[in-house]
XYZ file of C-alpha atoms in Angstrom:
451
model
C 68.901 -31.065 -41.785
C 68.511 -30.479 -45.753
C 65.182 -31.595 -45.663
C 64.478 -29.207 -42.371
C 65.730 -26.184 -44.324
C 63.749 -26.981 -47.671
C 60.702 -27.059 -45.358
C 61.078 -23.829 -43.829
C 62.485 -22.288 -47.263
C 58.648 -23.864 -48.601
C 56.481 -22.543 -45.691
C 58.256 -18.825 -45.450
C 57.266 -18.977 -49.416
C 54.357 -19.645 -48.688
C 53.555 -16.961 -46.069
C 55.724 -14.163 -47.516
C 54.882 -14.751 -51.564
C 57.496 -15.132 -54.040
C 59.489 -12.848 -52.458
C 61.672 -13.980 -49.460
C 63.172 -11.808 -46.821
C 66.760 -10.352 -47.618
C 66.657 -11.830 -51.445
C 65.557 -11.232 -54.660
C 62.055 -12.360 -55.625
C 62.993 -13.026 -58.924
C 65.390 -16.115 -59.940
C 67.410 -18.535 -57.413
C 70.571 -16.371 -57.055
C 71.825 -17.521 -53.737
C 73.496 -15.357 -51.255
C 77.097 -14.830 -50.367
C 78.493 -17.878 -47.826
C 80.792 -15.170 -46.246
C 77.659 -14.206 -44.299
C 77.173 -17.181 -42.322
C 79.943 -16.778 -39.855
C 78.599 -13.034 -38.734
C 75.201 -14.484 -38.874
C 76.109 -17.106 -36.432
C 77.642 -15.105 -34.393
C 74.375 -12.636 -34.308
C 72.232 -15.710 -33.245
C 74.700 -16.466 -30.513
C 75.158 -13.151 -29.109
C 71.575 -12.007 -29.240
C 69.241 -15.332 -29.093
C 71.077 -17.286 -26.190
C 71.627 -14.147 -24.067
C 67.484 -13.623 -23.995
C 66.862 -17.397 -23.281
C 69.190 -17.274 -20.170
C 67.310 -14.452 -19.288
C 64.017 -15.899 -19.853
C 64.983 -19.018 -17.762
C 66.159 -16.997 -14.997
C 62.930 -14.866 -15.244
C 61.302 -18.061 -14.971
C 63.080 -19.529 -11.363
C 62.549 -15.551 -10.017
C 59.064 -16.040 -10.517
C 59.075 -19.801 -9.186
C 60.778 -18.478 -6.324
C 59.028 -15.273 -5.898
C 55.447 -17.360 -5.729
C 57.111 -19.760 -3.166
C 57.783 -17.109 -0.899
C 54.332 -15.376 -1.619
C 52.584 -18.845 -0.843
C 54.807 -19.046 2.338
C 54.077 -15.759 4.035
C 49.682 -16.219 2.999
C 50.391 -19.329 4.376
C 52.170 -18.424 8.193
C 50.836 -14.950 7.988
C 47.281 -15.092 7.108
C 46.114 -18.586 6.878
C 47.850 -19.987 10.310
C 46.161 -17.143 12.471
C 43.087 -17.275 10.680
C 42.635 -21.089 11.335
C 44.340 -20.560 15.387
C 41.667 -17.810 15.753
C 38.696 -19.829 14.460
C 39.892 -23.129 16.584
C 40.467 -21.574 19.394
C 38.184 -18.490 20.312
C 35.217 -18.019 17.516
C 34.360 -21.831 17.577
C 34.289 -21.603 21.552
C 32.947 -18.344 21.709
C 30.164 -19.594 19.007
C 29.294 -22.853 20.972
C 28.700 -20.457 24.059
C 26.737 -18.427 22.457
C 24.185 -20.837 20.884
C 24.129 -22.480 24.534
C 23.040 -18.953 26.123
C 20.749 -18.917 23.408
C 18.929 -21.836 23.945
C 18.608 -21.304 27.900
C 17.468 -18.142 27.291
C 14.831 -19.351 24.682
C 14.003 -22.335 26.859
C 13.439 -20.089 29.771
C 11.208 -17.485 27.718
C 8.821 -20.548 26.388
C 8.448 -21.980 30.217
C 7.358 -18.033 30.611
C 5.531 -18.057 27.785
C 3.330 -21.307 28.626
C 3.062 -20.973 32.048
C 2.117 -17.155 32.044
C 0.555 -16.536 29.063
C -0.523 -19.886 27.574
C -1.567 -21.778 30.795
C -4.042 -19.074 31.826
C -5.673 -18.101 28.426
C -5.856 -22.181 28.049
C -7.988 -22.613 31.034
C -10.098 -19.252 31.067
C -11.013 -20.642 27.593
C -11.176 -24.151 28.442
C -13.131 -23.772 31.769
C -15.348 -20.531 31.089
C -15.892 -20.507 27.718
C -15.966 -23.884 25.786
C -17.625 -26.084 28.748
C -21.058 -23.517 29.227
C -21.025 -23.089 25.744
C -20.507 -27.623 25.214
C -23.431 -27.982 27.769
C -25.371 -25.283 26.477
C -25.474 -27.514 23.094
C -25.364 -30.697 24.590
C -28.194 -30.342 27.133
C -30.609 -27.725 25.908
C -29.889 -26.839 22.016
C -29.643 -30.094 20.843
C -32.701 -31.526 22.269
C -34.636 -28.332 21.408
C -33.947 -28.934 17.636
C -34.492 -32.786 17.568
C -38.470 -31.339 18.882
C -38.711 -28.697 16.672
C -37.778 -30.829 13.737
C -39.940 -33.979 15.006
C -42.455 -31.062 14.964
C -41.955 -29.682 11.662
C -41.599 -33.366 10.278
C -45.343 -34.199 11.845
C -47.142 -31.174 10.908
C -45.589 -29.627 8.104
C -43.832 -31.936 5.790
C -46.077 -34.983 5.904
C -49.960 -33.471 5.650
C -47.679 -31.592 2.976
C -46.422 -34.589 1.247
C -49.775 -36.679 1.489
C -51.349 -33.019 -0.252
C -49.118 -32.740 -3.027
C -48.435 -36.999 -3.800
C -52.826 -37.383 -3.164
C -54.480 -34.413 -4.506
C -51.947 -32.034 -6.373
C -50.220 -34.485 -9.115
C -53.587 -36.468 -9.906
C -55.189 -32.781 -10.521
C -52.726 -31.540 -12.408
C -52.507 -34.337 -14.426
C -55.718 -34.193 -15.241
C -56.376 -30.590 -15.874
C -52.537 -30.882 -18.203
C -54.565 -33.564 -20.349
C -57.758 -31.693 -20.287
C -55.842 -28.584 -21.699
C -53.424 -30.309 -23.679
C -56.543 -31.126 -25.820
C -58.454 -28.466 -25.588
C -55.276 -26.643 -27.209
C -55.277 -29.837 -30.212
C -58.656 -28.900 -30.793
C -58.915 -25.251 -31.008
C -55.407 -25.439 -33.115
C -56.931 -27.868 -35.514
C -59.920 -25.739 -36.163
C -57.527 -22.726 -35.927
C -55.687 -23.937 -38.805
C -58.944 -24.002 -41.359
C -60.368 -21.083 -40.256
C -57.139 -19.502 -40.775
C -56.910 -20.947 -44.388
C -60.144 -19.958 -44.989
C -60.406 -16.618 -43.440
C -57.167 -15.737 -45.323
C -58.185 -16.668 -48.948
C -61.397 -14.858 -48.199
C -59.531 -11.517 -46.873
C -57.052 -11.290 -50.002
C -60.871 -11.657 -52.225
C -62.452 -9.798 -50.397
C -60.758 -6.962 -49.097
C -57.033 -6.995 -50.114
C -57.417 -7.054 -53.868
C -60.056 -4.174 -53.368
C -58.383 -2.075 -51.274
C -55.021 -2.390 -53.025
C -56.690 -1.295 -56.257
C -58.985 1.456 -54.600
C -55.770 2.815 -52.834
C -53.431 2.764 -56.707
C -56.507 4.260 -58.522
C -58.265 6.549 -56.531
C -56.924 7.367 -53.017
C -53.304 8.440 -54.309
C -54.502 10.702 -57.191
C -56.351 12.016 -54.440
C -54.032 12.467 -51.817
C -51.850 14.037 -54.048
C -54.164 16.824 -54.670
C -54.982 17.451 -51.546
C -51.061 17.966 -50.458
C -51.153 20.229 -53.062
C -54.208 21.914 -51.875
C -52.841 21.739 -47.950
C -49.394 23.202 -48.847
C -51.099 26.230 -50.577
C -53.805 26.963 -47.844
C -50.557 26.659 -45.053
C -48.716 28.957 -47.147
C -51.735 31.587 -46.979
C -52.645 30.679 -43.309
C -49.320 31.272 -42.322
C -48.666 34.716 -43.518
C -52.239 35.716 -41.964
C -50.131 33.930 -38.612
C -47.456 36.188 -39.001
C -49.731 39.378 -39.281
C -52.126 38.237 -36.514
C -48.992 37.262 -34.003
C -47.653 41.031 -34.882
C -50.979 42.761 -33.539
C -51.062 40.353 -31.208
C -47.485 40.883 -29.763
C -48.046 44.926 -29.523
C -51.434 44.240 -27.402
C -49.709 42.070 -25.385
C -47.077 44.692 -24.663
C -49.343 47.460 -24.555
C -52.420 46.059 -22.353
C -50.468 43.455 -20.337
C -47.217 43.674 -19.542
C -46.531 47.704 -18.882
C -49.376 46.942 -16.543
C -47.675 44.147 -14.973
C -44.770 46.401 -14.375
C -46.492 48.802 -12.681
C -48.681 46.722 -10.383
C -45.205 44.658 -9.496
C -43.744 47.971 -8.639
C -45.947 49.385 -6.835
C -48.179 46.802 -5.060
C -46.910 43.518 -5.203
C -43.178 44.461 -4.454
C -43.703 46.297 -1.072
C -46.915 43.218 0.180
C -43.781 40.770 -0.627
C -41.522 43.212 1.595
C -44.118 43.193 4.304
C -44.861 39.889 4.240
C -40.957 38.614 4.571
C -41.145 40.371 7.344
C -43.704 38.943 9.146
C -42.629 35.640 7.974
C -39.100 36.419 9.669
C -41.113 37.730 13.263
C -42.828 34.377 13.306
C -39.909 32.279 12.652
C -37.637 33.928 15.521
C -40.692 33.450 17.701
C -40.776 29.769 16.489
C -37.174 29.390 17.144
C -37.154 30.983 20.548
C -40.259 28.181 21.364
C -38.209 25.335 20.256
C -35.561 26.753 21.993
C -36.586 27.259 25.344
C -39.791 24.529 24.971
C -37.998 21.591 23.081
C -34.239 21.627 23.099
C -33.711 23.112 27.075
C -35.380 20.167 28.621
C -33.794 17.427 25.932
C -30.124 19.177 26.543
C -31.128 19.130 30.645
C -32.410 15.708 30.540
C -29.297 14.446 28.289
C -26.892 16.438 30.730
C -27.817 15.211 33.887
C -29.701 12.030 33.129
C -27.065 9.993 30.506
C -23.742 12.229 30.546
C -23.534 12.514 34.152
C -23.646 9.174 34.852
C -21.538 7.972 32.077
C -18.898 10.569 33.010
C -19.269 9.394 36.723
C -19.015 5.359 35.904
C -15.363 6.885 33.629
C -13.952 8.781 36.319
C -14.785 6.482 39.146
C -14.620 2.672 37.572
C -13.627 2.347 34.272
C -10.722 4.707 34.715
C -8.860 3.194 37.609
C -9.807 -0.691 36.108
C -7.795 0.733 33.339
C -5.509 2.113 34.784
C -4.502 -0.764 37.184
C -4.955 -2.993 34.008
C -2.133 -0.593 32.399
C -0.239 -0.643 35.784
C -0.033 -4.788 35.527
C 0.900 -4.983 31.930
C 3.196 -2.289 32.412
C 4.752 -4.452 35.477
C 4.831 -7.642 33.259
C 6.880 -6.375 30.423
C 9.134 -4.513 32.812
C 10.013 -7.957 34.782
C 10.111 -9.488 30.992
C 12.418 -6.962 29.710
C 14.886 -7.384 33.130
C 15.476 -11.080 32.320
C 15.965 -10.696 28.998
C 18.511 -7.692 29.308
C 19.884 -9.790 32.367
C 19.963 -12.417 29.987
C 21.643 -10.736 26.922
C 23.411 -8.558 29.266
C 26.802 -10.631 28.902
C 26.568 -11.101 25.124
C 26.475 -7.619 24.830
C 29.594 -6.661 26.990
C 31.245 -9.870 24.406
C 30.953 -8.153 21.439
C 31.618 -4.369 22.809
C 34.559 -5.014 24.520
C 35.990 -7.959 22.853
C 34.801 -9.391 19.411
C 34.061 -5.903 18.037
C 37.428 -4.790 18.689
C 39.476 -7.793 17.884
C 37.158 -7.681 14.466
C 38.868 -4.221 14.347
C 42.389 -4.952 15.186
C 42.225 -8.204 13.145
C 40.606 -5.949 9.657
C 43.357 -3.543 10.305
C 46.453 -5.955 10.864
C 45.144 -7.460 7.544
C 44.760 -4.185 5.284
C 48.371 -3.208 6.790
C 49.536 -7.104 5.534
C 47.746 -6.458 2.439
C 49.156 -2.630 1.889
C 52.441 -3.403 2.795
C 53.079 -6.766 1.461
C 50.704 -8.291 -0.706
C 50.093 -5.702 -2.875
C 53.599 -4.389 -3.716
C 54.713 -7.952 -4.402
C 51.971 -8.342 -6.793
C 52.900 -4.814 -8.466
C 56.337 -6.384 -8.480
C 55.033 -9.370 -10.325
C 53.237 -7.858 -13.175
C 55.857 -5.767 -13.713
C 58.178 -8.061 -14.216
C 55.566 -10.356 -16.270
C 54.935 -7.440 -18.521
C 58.896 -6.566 -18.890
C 59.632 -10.793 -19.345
C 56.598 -11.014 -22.018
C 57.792 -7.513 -23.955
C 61.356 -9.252 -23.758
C 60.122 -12.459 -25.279
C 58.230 -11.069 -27.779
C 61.287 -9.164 -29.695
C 63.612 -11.988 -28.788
C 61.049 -14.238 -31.154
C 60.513 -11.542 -33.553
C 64.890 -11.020 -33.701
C 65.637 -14.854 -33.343
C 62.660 -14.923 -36.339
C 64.244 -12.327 -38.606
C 67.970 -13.914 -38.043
C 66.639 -17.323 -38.732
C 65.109 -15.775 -41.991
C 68.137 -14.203 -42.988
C 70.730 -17.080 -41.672
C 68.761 -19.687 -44.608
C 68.639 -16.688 -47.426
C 72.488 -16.182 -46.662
C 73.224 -19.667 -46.687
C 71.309 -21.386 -48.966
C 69.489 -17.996 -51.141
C 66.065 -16.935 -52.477
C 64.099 -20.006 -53.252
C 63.741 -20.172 -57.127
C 59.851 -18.479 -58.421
C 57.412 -21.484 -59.815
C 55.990 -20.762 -62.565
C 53.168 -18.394 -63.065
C 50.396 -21.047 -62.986
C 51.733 -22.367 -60.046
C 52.217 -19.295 -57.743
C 49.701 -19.490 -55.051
C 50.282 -15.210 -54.866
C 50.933 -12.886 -57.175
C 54.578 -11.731 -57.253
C 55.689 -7.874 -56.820
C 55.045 -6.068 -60.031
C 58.805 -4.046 -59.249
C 60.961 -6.745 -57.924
C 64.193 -5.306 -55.673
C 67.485 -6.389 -57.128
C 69.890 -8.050 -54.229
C 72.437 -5.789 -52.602
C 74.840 -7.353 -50.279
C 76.544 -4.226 -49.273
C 73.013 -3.048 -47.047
C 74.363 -3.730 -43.046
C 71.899 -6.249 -41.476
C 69.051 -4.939 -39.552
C 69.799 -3.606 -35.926
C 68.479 -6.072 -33.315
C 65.955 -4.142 -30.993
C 65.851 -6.227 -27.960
C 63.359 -3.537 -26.258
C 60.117 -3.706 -28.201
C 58.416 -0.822 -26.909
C 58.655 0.664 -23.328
C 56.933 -1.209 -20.712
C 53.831 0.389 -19.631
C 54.412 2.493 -16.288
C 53.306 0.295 -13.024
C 50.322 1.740 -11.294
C 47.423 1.341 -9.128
C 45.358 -1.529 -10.813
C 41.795 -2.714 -9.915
């Protein structure tokens, strides 16, 4: 038991510094033993009281989860499982029996009236003329026209080009791949020739004739260009003047007035006339060219075509409507006789035995479930808040029970301290009462509506 206390007395150094609860954190001075007794008592009255409560809170809860597992299981569970055995299982197997019948029944309608007939129509009408067409005329057709094309095409073809065409071109490739050697040989030294000859001959010359003579020149005669230009184009300027004021004068007023007086009113006239021979025009084409096409295409093709509606292609569709129509009606009968009774099912029993059953269970859960759950976390939050300040109480009285009994644990030396102590120590008084015990933490929090 010594060693037990000098263990505790080293860890609450430890965690609290050099200064222990309820002493001094200076020297060793140990407490008063007249305070064990009242301490005792403390622990006894305050710590046992909240672990009796604690346990109890415990076998409530035990007891309280028993009964909560009890009524899911007999209230919820029991009619869920009696409900699935004995009328959705059933009621399922049923249903995927109807099912198949009815899906057996609409693929014999399906092959038989659908199937069968497009199979033979296509089998019968289509793909046998169209196999003997290939077989018995296409086929042998081909094999001639390609014993044909074989005989008098590709072999006088074959013989040409393997007889006559590769030996020729051979030759004429060998004939002109030397000709090309030759002339690319003598190419070559004329080339060498001719150019050494050119640069003597005419390069050097002309290079020198163009430094020495032809740029001195040319540069005078820019000069002399520039300065004739310069002259010709003020005499320009002067002539384009006089020219401009004839032009105004001799040509254009006259224009005006011949375009006012003659050629604007001939223009007049002559729209006119142009207009007169256009509605005449139109009134031939009219009346020459577009009566007789309009009488020929209204009696001749839309007649006819409007007769052949009205009187065959009309009633054919009609009656073709009339069947289809008939067909889908008989089709839609069976099925609606066929889904007829699965649709009663659900209306006037599953759908509301889905309702009675969703409201039986909110009332379950509203009434019973979720009150006893409120209940529980209120009294978890009340048993945890009660815990809580019983450890922090039975804490603070085992803290004060070993200073009382055995005091302050005596301060290491400075070197030694693992924290610094209090630069203003408190001196002991024995006379201060002992802390009130506060059993009630803080106020629970107020029960609500959680989600």
């Amino acid at each position: 038991m010594a060693q037990e206390w000098e263990r505790n007395r080293e860890s609450d150094r430890k965690r609290y510094g050099a200064a222990a609860p309820g002493g001094a954190p200076g020297g060793g001075t140990p407490g008063g033993g007249c305070l064990a007794a009242p301490v005792r008592w403390a622990v006894l009255i305050l710590v046992v009281p909240v672990r009796a409560a604690w346990d109890v809170l415990v076998a409530a809860a035990k007891a309280l989860g028993a009964g909560l597992l009890w009524l899911a299981r007999w209230l919820v569970a029991a009619p869920a499982v009696w409900l699935y055995r004995q009328v959705l299982a059933p009621l399922g197997r049923g249903v995927v029996w109807l099912l198949r019948a009815a899906g057996a029944a609409v693929a014999w309608l399906w092959r038989w009236v659908v199937v069968a007939p497009v199979v033979f129509v296509w089998r019968w009408l289509v793909v046998a003329p169209v196999s003997w067409l290939y077989s018995y005329v296409l086929t042998p057709l081909g094999h001639g026209l390609l014993w044909l094309l074989r005989g008098l095409v590709v072999a006088p073809a074959a013989a040409l080009h393997r007889y006559v065409l590769r030996p020729a071109g051979a030759a004429v490739t060998w004939v002109c791949r030397t000709a090309v050697g030759l002339v690319a040989a003598g190419a070559r030294a004329t080339g060498a020739g001719g150019r050494w000859l050119a640069y003597t001959l005419v390069v050097a010359p002309v290079s020198w004739t163009y430094r020495r003579v032809l740029t001195p020149v040319g540069h005078g005669a820019v000069w002399t260009l520039r300065q004739t230009g310069r002259g010709i184009a003020a005499a320009a300027r002067g002539t384009a003047a006089g020219a401009m004021w004839l032009w105004r004068r001799a040509v254009v007023a006259p224009a005006v007035w011949v375009y006012g007086h003659v050629l604007a009113p001939l223009g007049r006239g002559v729209v006119w006339l142009l207009r007169a021979a256009g509605a005449g025009l139109a009134w031939l084409w009219r009346w020459i060219v577009v009566a007789p096409v309009v009488f020929v295409w209204r009696w001749l093709v839309v007649a006819p075509v409007s007769l052949l509606w009205s009187y065959v292609l009309k009633p054919l569709g009609l009656g073709l409507r009339w069947l289809v129509r008939g067909l889908f009606t008989v089709v839609g009968w069976v099925l609606r006789t066929l889904f007829l009774p699965f649709v009663l099912l659900w209306r006037h029993v599953l759908a509301p035995a889905w309702a009675a059953a969703g409201r039986f269970t909110r009332w379950v859960w509203n009434t019973t479930a979720r009150p006893a759950g409120r209940a529980v976390r209120d009294g978890w939050r009340a048993a945890r808040d009660a815990v809580a300040a019983a450890r922090a109480t039975a804490r603070r009285t085992r803290m004060e029970l070993r200073t009382a009994l055995f005091g302050a644990s005596r301060q290491p030396a400075p070197e030694a301290l693992p924290y610094a102590p209090d630069p203003l120590p408190r001196p002991l008084r024995v006379d201060v009462p002992a802390p009130a015990v506060d059993l009630v933490k803080h106020a629970p929090p107020r029960a609500g509506r959680h989600r």
